[in-house]
PDB file of C-alpha atoms in Angstrom:
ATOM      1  CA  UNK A   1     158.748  59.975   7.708  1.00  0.00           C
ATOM      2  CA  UNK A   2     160.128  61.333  11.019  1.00  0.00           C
ATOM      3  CA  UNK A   3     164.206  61.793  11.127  1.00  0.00           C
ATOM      4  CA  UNK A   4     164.479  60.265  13.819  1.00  0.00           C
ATOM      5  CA  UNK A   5     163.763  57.103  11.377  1.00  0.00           C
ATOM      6  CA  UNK A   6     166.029  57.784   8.528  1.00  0.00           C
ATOM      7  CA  UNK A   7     168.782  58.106  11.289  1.00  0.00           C
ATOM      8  CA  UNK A   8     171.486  54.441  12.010  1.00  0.00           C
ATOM      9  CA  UNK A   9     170.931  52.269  14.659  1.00  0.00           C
ATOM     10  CA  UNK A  10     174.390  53.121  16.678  1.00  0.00           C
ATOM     11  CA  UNK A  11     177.149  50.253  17.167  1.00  0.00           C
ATOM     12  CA  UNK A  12     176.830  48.519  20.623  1.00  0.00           C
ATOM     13  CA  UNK A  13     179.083  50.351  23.616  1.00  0.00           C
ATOM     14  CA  UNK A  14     180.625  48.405  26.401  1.00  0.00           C
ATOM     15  CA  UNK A  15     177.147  49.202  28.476  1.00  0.00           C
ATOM     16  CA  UNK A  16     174.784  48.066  25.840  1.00  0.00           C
ATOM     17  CA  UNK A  17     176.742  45.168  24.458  1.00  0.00           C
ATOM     18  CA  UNK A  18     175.544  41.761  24.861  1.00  0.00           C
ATOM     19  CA  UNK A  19     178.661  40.129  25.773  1.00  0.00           C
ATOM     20  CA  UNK A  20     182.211  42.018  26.847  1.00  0.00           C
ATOM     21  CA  UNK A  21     183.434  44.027  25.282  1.00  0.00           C
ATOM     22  CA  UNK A  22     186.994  43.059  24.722  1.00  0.00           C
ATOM     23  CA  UNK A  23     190.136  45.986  25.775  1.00  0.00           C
ATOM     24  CA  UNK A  24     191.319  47.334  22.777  1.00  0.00           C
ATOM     25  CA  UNK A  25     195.145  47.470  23.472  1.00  0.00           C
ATOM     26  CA  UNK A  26     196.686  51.427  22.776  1.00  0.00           C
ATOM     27  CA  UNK A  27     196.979  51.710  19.042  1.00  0.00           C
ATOM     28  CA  UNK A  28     200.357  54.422  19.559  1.00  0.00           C
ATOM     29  CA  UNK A  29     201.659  55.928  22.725  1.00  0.00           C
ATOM     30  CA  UNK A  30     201.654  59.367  23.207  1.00  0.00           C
ATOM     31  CA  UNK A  31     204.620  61.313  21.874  1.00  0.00           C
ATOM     32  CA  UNK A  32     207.136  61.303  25.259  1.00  0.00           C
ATOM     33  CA  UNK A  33     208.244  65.223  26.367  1.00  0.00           C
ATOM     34  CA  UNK A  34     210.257  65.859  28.650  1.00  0.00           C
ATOM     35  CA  UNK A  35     209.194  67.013  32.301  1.00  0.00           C
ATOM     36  CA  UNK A  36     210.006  70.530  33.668  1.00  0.00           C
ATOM     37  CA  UNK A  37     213.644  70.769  35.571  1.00  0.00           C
ATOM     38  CA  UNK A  38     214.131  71.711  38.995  1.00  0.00           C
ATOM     39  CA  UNK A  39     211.317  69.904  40.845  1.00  0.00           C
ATOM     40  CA  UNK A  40     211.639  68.569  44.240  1.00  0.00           C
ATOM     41  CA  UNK A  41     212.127  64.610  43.132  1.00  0.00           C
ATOM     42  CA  UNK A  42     208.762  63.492  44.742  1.00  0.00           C
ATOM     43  CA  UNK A  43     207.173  66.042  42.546  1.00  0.00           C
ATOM     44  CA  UNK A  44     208.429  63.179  39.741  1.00  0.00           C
ATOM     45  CA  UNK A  45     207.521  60.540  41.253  1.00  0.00           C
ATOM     46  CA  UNK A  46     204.139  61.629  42.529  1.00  0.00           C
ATOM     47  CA  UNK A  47     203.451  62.952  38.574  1.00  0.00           C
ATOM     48  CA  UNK A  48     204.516  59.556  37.306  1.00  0.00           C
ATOM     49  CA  UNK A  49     202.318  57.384  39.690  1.00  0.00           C
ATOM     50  CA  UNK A  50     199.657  59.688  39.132  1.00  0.00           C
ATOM     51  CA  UNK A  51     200.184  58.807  35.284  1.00  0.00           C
ATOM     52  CA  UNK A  52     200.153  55.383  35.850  1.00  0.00           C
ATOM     53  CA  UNK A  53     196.966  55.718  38.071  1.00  0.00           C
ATOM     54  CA  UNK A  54     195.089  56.883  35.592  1.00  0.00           C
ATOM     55  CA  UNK A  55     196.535  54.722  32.735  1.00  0.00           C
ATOM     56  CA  UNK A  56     195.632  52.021  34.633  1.00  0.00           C
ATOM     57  CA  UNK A  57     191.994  53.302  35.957  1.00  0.00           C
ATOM     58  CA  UNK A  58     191.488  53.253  32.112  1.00  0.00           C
ATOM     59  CA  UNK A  59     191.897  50.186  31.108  1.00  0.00           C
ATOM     60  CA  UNK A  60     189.904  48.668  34.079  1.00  0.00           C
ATOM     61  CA  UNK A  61     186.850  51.189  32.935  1.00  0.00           C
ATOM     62  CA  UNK A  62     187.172  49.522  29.410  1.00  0.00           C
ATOM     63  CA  UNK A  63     187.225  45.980  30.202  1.00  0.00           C
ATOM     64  CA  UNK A  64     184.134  46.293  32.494  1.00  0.00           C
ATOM     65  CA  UNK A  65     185.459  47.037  36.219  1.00  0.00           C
ATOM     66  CA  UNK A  66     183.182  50.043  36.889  1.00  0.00           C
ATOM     67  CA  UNK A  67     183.472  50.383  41.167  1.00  0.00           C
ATOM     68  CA  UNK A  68     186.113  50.885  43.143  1.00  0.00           C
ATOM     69  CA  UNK A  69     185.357  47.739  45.105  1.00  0.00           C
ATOM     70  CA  UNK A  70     185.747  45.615  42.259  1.00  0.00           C
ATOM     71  CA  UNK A  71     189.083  46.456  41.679  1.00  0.00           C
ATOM     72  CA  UNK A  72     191.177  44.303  43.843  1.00  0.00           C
ATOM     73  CA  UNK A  73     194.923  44.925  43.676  1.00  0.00           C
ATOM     74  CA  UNK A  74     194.911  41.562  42.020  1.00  0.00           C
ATOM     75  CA  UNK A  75     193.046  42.736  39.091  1.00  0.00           C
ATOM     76  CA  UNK A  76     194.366  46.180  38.810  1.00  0.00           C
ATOM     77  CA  UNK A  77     198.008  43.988  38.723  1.00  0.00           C
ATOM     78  CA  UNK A  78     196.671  42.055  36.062  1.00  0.00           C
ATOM     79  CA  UNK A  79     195.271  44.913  33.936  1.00  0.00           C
ATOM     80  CA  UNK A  80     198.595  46.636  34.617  1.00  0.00           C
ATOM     81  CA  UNK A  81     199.948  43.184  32.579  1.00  0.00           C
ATOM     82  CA  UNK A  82     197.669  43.129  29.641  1.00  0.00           C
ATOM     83  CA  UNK A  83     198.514  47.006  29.223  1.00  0.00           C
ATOM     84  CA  UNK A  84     202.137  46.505  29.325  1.00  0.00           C
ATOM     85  CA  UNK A  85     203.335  48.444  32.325  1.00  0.00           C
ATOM     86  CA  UNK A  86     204.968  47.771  35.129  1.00  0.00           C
ATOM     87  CA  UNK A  87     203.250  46.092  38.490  1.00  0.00           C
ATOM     88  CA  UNK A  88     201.648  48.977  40.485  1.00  0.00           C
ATOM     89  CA  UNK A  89     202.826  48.928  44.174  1.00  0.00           C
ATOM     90  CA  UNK A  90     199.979  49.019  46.807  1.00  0.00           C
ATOM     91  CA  UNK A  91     199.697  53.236  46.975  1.00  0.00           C
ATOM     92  CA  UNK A  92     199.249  52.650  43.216  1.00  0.00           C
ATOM     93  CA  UNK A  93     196.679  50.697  43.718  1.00  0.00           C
ATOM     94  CA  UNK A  94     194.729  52.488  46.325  1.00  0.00           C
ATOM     95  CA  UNK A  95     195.061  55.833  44.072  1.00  0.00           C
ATOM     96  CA  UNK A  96     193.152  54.152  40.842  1.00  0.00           C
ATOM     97  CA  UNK A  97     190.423  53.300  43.284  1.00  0.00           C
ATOM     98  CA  UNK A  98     190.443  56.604  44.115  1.00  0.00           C
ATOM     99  CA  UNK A  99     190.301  57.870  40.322  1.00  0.00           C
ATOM    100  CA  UNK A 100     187.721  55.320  40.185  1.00  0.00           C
ATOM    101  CA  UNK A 101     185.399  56.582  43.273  1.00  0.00           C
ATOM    102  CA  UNK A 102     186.347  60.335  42.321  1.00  0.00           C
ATOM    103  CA  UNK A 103     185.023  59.815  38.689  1.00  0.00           C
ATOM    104  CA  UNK A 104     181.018  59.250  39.458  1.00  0.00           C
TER     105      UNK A 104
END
């Protein structure tokens, strides 16, 4: 018999499923460190928008928003809810359809 036979039939993904697959919710956040001193202060606040960019490019990716066109700043808002952070303003939102675009 071939091995390719003996092998498991792998779980469904997200791509394969059937129906949606629902967003698992972060089990632990990530142990908090503290940034470098001495940065211009838009150094900080670019680093933590670009943070929340991609925190939020994330979760859209997992519950099934694939292209940048789909995500409206509506839904990105609304992700941005179900993952617990706060609302992204509108440059927020433009730079996770960037990560988005950037990532193909």
């Amino acid at each position: 018999m071939p091995a390719a036979a003996l092998k498991p039939k792998p779980l469904p993904t997200q791509s394969t499923a059937k129906r949606p697959v629902l967003l698992d919710l972060p089990y632990d956040p990530v142990e908090k460190r503290p940034l470098p001193a001495g940065r211009p202060r838009e150094w900080y606040v670019s680093h933590n928008r670009r943070l929340k960019a991609m925190r939020l490019a994330i979760a859209l990716l997992d519950s099934g928003v694939y292209l940048p066109n789909q995500a409206r700043n509506e839904r990105i808002r609304s992700a941005a809810q179900t993952i617990g952070v706060h609302p992204p303003s509108d440059t927020t939102c433009h730079m996770v359809r960037a990560l988005m675009r950037y990532s193909r």
